[in-house]
Coordinates of C-alpha atoms in Angstrom, one line a residue:
X427 CA 26.3 28.3 10.7
X428 CA 29.8 26.9 10.0
X429 CA 30.8 23.7 8.3
X430 CA 34.0 21.9 9.0
X431 CA 36.6 22.6 6.3
X432 CA 36.7 18.9 5.4
X433 CA 33.0 18.6 4.9
X434 CA 32.7 21.8 3.0
X435 CA 35.6 20.9 0.5
X436 CA 34.1 17.4 -0.1
X437 CA 30.7 18.8 -0.8
X438 CA 32.0 21.5 -3.0
X439 CA 34.0 19.0 -5.1
X440 CA 31.1 16.7 -5.3
X441 CA 28.7 19.4 -6.4
X442 CA 31.1 20.4 -9.3
X443 CA 31.1 17.0 -10.9
X444 CA 29.3 17.0 -14.3
X445 CA 29.0 13.3 -15.1
X446 CA 25.5 11.9 -15.8
X447 CA 23.7 10.1 -13.1
X448 CA 23.7 10.5 -9.3
X449 CA 27.3 9.5 -8.7
X450 CA 29.0 12.4 -6.8
X451 CA 25.9 14.6 -6.8
X452 CA 25.1 16.3 -3.6
X453 CA 21.5 16.0 -2.6
X454 CA 20.1 17.9 0.4
X455 CA 17.1 16.2 2.1
X456 CA 15.0 18.2 4.6
X457 CA 12.4 16.0 6.4
X458 CA 10.1 18.7 7.6
X459 CA 9.3 19.4 11.3
X460 CA 11.4 17.6 13.9
X461 CA 9.8 17.9 17.3
X462 CA 7.0 16.1 19.2
X463 CA 5.0 19.3 19.9
X464 CA 1.6 20.5 19.0
X465 CA 3.3 22.4 16.1
X466 CA 4.5 19.1 14.5
X467 CA 1.1 18.0 13.1
X468 CA -0.1 15.3 15.6
X469 CA -3.6 13.9 14.8
X470 CA -5.6 11.2 16.3
X471 CA -5.9 7.8 14.5
X472 CA -8.1 4.8 15.0
X473 CA -5.6 3.2 17.4
X474 CA -3.9 6.2 18.9
X475 CA -4.9 9.4 20.6
X476 CA -3.5 12.8 19.5
X477 CA 0.0 13.4 20.8
X478 CA 0.7 9.6 21.1
X479 CA 4.1 9.3 19.3
X480 CA 3.1 5.8 18.1
X481 CA 0.3 7.4 16.3
X482 CA 0.5 10.1 13.6
X483 CA 3.0 12.9 13.8
X484 CA 4.2 14.5 10.6
X485 CA 7.6 14.7 12.3
X486 CA 7.8 10.9 12.2
X487 CA 6.5 10.2 8.7
X488 CA 8.6 13.0 7.1
X489 CA 11.7 11.4 8.7
X490 CA 10.8 7.8 7.5
X491 CA 10.6 9.2 3.9
X492 CA 13.8 11.1 4.2
X493 CA 15.7 8.1 5.6
X494 CA 14.6 5.9 2.8
X495 CA 15.4 8.5 0.2
X496 CA 18.9 9.0 1.6
X497 CA 19.5 5.2 1.5
X498 CA 18.5 4.9 -2.1
X499 CA 20.5 8.0 -3.2
X500 CA 23.5 6.9 -1.4
X501 CA 23.3 3.4 -3.0
X502 CA 23.3 5.2 -6.3
X503 CA 26.4 7.1 -5.4
X504 CA 25.1 10.4 -4.4
X505 CA 26.4 12.4 -1.4
X506 CA 23.3 13.2 0.9
X507 CA 23.1 15.8 3.5
X508 CA 20.0 15.7 5.8
X509 CA 18.9 18.6 8.0
X510 CA 18.1 16.1 10.7
X511 CA 18.3 12.2 11.3
X512 CA 16.4 12.1 14.6
X513 CA 13.0 12.9 15.9
X514 CA 12.5 15.1 18.9
X515 CA 14.7 18.1 18.1
X516 CA 13.4 21.6 18.7
X517 CA 14.9 25.0 19.1
X518 CA 16.4 25.5 22.6
X519 CA 13.9 27.2 24.9
X520 CA 10.8 26.4 22.8
X521 CA 7.7 26.9 25.0
X522 CA 5.9 23.9 23.6
X523 CA 8.7 21.5 24.1
X524 CA 7.8 18.2 25.8
X525 CA 9.9 15.7 27.7
X526 CA 10.6 13.8 24.5
X527 CA 12.2 16.9 22.9
X528 CA 15.9 17.8 22.9
X529 CA 17.5 21.1 21.7
X530 CA 18.8 21.1 18.2
X531 CA 22.6 20.9 18.0
X532 CA 25.2 21.1 15.3
X533 CA 25.9 17.4 15.8
X534 CA 24.2 14.7 17.9
X535 CA 26.1 12.0 19.8
X536 CA 26.8 10.1 16.5
X537 CA 28.1 13.3 14.7
X538 CA 25.0 13.7 12.6
X539 CA 23.8 17.4 12.3
X540 CA 20.3 18.2 13.6
X541 CA 18.6 21.3 12.4
X542 CA 15.0 22.3 12.7
X543 CA 15.0 26.0 12.5
X544 CA 14.0 27.1 9.1
X545 CA 16.3 29.9 8.6
X546 CA 19.3 27.8 9.8
X547 CA 18.4 25.1 7.3
X548 CA 18.2 27.7 4.5
X549 CA 21.6 29.1 5.5
X550 CA 23.1 25.6 5.7
X551 CA 21.7 24.8 2.2
X552 CA 23.0 28.1 0.7
X553 CA 26.5 27.5 2.1
X554 CA 26.6 24.0 0.7
X555 CA 25.0 24.8 -2.7
X556 CA 23.9 21.2 -3.3
X557 CA 22.9 19.9 -6.7
X558 CA 19.3 19.3 -5.6
X559 CA 17.2 20.3 -2.6
X560 CA 13.9 18.7 -1.5
X561 CA 11.8 19.4 1.6
X562 CA 9.5 16.6 2.4
X563 CA 6.1 17.1 4.2
X564 CA 2.4 16.1 4.0
X565 CA -0.5 18.5 3.9
X566 CA -3.7 19.1 5.9
X567 CA -7.0 21.0 5.4
X568 CA -6.5 23.2 8.5
X569 CA -8.9 22.2 11.3
X570 CA -11.3 20.4 9.0
X571 CA -10.0 16.9 9.7
X572 CA -11.8 14.2 7.7
X573 CA -12.5 16.4 4.7
X574 CA -12.3 14.3 1.5
X575 CA -9.4 16.2 0.0
X576 CA -6.2 14.7 -1.1
X577 CA -3.7 15.8 -3.8
X578 CA 0.0 16.3 -4.5
X579 CA 1.3 19.8 -4.0
X580 CA 4.8 20.9 -5.1
X581 CA 5.8 24.4 -3.9
X582 CA 8.7 26.5 -5.0
X583 CA 10.0 29.9 -3.8
X584 CA 8.2 32.8 -5.6
X585 CA 5.0 33.5 -7.4
X586 CA 3.2 31.0 -9.6
X587 CA 5.0 31.1 -13.0
X588 CA 7.9 33.1 -11.5
X589 CA 10.4 30.9 -9.5
X590 CA 12.8 33.2 -7.6
X591 CA 15.4 30.4 -7.6
X592 CA 15.5 29.8 -11.4
X593 CA 15.2 26.2 -12.3
X594 CA 12.8 25.3 -9.5
X595 CA 9.7 25.2 -11.8
X596 CA 11.4 22.8 -14.1
X597 CA 12.4 20.5 -11.3
X598 CA 8.9 20.4 -9.9
X599 CA 7.3 19.8 -13.4
X600 CA 9.7 16.9 -14.0
X601 CA 9.1 15.3 -10.7
X602 CA 5.3 15.7 -10.4
X603 CA 4.1 12.8 -12.7
X604 CA 6.6 10.4 -11.0
X605 CA 5.6 11.3 -7.4
X606 CA 2.0 11.4 -8.3
X607 CA 2.0 7.8 -9.6
X608 CA 0.5 6.1 -6.6
X609 CA -2.5 3.8 -7.4
X610 CA -3.0 3.0 -3.6
X611 CA -4.1 6.4 -2.6
X612 CA -7.3 8.3 -3.8
X613 CA -6.4 11.6 -5.4
X614 CA -9.4 13.9 -5.2
X615 CA -7.9 16.5 -7.6
X616 CA -4.8 17.3 -9.7
X617 CA -3.1 14.9 -12.1
X618 CA 0.0 14.8 -14.2
X619 CA -1.9 16.7 -16.9
X620 CA -3.2 19.2 -14.3
X621 CA -0.5 19.3 -11.7
X622 CA -0.7 21.5 -8.5
X623 CA 2.7 23.3 -8.7
X624 CA 2.8 26.7 -7.3
X625 CA 4.9 29.5 -5.9
X626 CA 4.9 29.8 -2.1
X627 CA 3.8 33.4 -2.1
X628 CA 0.8 32.6 -4.3
X629 CA 0.0 29.5 -2.3
X630 CA -0.1 31.4 0.9
X631 CA -1.7 34.5 -0.4
X632 CA 1.1 36.7 0.6
X633 CA 2.2 39.9 -1.0
X634 CA 5.2 39.6 -3.3
X635 CA 8.2 39.4 -3.1
X636 CA 7.8 38.5 0.6
X637 CA 10.2 39.2 3.5
X638 CA 13.9 38.7 3.2
X639 CA 15.8 36.3 5.5
X640 CA 19.3 37.0 6.9
X641 CA 20.8 36.1 3.6
X642 CA 18.5 38.5 1.7
X643 CA 16.4 35.9 -0.1
X644 CA 12.8 36.7 -0.4
X645 CA 9.7 34.5 -0.5
X646 CA 7.3 33.0 2.0
X647 CA 8.5 29.6 3.2
X648 CA 11.6 29.9 5.3
X649 CA 13.1 26.6 4.3
X650 CA 13.1 27.6 0.6
X651 CA 14.9 31.0 1.1
X652 CA 18.3 30.1 -0.4
X653 CA 19.9 30.1 -4.0
X654 CA 19.4 26.5 -4.9
X655 CA 16.6 25.6 -7.3
X656 CA 14.2 23.5 -5.2
X657 CA 10.8 22.6 -4.1
X658 CA 8.8 21.6 -1.0
X659 CA 6.6 18.4 -1.5
X660 CA 3.3 18.0 0.3
X661 CA 3.1 14.4 -0.7
X662 CA -0.5 13.8 0.2
X663 CA -3.0 15.1 2.7
X664 CA -2.7 13.4 6.2
X665 CA -6.1 15.1 7.1
X666 CA -7.7 12.6 4.5
X667 CA -8.3 9.9 7.1
X668 CA -7.6 6.7 5.0
X669 CA -4.3 8.4 3.8
X670 CA -3.3 9.1 7.5
X671 CA -3.8 5.4 8.3
X672 CA -1.6 4.4 5.4
X673 CA 1.1 6.9 6.6
X674 CA 1.3 5.0 9.9
X675 CA 3.0 2.2 7.9
X676 CA 6.6 2.9 7.4
X677 CA 6.9 0.9 4.3
X678 CA 4.2 3.0 2.8
X679 CA 6.3 6.0 3.6
X680 CA 9.2 4.2 1.9
X681 CA 7.0 3.8 -1.2
X682 CA 6.6 7.6 -1.4
X683 CA 10.4 8.0 -0.9
X684 CA 11.0 5.6 -3.8
X685 CA 9.0 7.9 -6.1
X686 CA 11.1 10.9 -4.9
X687 CA 14.2 8.9 -5.7
X688 CA 13.0 7.9 -9.2
X689 CA 12.3 11.6 -9.9
X690 CA 15.8 12.7 -8.8
X691 CA 17.5 9.9 -10.5
X692 CA 15.7 10.8 -13.8
X693 CA 16.5 14.4 -13.4
X694 CA 20.2 13.6 -13.4
X695 CA 20.0 11.2 -16.2
X696 CA 20.7 8.2 -14.0
X697 CA 20.4 4.6 -15.4
X698 CA 17.1 2.8 -14.6
X699 CA 17.3 0.5 -11.6
X700 CA 17.6 -3.2 -12.4
X701 CA 15.2 -4.1 -9.6
X702 CA 11.5 -3.8 -9.5
X703 CA 8.9 -3.6 -6.7
X704 CA 5.4 -4.7 -5.6
X705 CA 3.0 -2.7 -3.6
X706 CA -0.5 -3.4 -2.7
X707 CA -3.4 -3.3 -0.1
X708 CA -5.6 -6.2 1.2
X709 CA -9.2 -5.2 1.7
X710 CA -12.5 -7.0 1.9
X711 CA -14.2 -7.4 -1.4
X712 CA -17.7 -6.5 0.0
X713 CA -17.5 -5.1 3.5
X714 CA -17.6 -1.3 3.9
X715 CA -15.6 0.3 6.7
X716 CA -16.4 3.5 8.5
X717 CA -15.2 4.9 11.7
X718 CA -15.4 8.3 13.4
X719 CA -11.7 8.6 12.3
X720 CA -12.1 6.9 8.9
X721 CA -14.2 8.3 6.0
X722 CA -13.1 7.4 2.4
X723 CA -14.2 8.9 -0.8
X724 CA -17.5 7.5 -2.0
X725 CA -17.2 4.8 -4.6
X726 CA -13.4 4.4 -4.1
X727 CA -11.4 1.5 -2.6
X728 CA -11.0 3.4 0.5
X729 CA -14.6 2.6 1.4
X730 CA -13.7 -1.1 1.6
X731 CA -12.6 -2.6 4.9
X732 CA -8.8 -2.8 5.2
X733 CA -7.7 -6.2 6.4
X734 CA -5.5 -6.1 9.5
X735 CA -3.0 -9.0 10.0
X736 CA -3.4 -10.7 6.7
X737 CA -0.4 -12.8 5.5
X738 CA 0.9 -12.1 2.0
X739 CA 3.2 -14.6 0.6
X740 CA 5.3 -14.1 -2.4
X741 CA 6.5 -17.0 -4.6
X742 CA 8.7 -16.8 -7.6
X743 CA 8.0 -18.5 -10.9
X744 CA 9.4 -21.8 -9.6
X745 CA 6.9 -21.7 -6.8
X746 CA 9.6 -21.0 -4.2
X747 CA 8.5 -18.7 -1.4
X748 CA 10.9 -15.6 -1.4
X749 CA 9.1 -13.1 0.8
X750 CA 6.2 -12.7 3.2
X751 CA 4.5 -9.6 4.7
X752 CA 1.9 -9.3 7.5
X753 CA -0.3 -6.4 7.1
X754 CA -0.3 -4.1 10.2
X755 CA -3.1 -3.3 12.6
X756 CA -3.6 0.2 11.5
X757 CA -6.4 -0.2 9.1
X758 CA -4.6 0.3 5.8
X759 CA -4.0 -3.2 4.5
X760 CA -0.8 -2.1 2.9
X761 CA 2.0 -4.5 1.9
X762 CA 5.2 -4.2 -0.1
X763 CA 8.0 -6.2 -1.6
X764 CA 10.8 -3.9 -2.6
X765 CA 13.9 -4.6 -4.7
X766 CA 12.9 -7.8 -6.5
X767 CA 14.5 -9.5 -9.6
X768 CA 12.3 -8.9 -12.7
X769 CA 10.1 -11.9 -13.5
X770 CA 6.8 -13.5 -12.8
X771 CA 5.6 -14.0 -9.3
X772 CA 2.5 -15.2 -7.5
X773 CA 1.0 -13.6 -4.4
X774 CA -1.1 -15.6 -2.0
X775 CA -3.2 -13.7 0.7
X776 CA -4.4 -15.6 3.8
X777 CA -6.6 -14.3 6.7
X778 CA -8.7 -16.3 9.1
X779 CA -12.3 -15.9 8.3
X780 CA -11.7 -15.3 4.6
X781 CA -11.1 -17.5 1.6
X782 CA -7.5 -17.2 0.4
X783 CA -6.8 -15.3 -2.7
X784 CA -4.0 -15.9 -5.3
X785 CA -2.8 -13.5 -7.9
X786 CA -0.1 -13.4 -10.5
X787 CA 2.1 -10.3 -10.9
X788 CA 4.9 -9.4 -13.3
X789 CA 7.8 -7.4 -11.9
X790 CA 9.7 -5.3 -14.4
X791 CA 13.0 -3.4 -13.8
X792 CA 12.6 0.1 -12.5
X793 CA 8.9 -0.3 -12.2
X794 CA 6.4 -0.6 -9.4
X795 CA 3.6 -3.3 -9.8
X796 CA 0.5 -2.5 -7.9
X797 CA -1.8 -5.3 -6.9
X798 CA -5.1 -5.1 -4.9
X799 CA -6.2 -8.5 -3.5
X800 CA -9.8 -8.5 -2.2
X801 CA -10.9 -11.1 0.2

């Protein structure tokens, strides 16, 4: 694959800057998958049948995360390259393509490159040689949908304990506790003290050193076969049904992207953000919720009924309403208020049929405050 001379020069120059922080750093973001095919991880949800593009497709949620990550990185001064900025791109001639799919091209009608072929992405990354590479995904337990399994996985090229692109392990180890820090999900295993960080060959049970791609790089995952220290993030398990319902909320995906951003910013020694954030979920205090497509871990908050259509009002310390959020209809109860000035706030939650609930919350710079109102 060829880059235009102007773009290549600009990226090379940016990549050579040694100043602390993200300013001028080149970050390559790969939102995994890209099409609307059966290979792009569609799964039925409570409101949507399988293959409904309004429901769960890993293609869609990965892109939501990548778009938010790009926006925050660019705001901090980084130069961001994305393998794709659209959904629905597949390799030309792919047998499983649907009417929603379009062949990948070097650039779309707006001049943004679109790549979904793994080897092509790897070749693009290797030619640019960015300062940081991340591939964004979510995981699944094969055909065993509904299994109570959910943990964060970071995968690098090589064998466990032996990263073929040196520096990958260190990046994954640094990122793990920051990305893991999500009080709204239910982690069934792994922790910052016991992280699931692994080489792709070990993870897939393949024989080392794996097959080489066109550039000669060996390993298992095609998207990691390049020279750049990097990792692929399986941010959670979308086969864990309550998590899949959360992933239908774009702001929940933005919350995951925020954690990737904080990890990358910290890696480059960036200054802490001045703003803080609030995330939370609204659930019944006593009603349990179960559906054929919703089974939560016993004894966890995921057993409680998520409240659809609840109004969440945010007032500042003067009592002035500054934001409002309506929880969606996807049985997750999620709400968020991003990029707030530090200070004391009050959250009021209202939903017909329930008594209103009011909670105080303190917002701190570069921190995420998590609240869990129960009606």
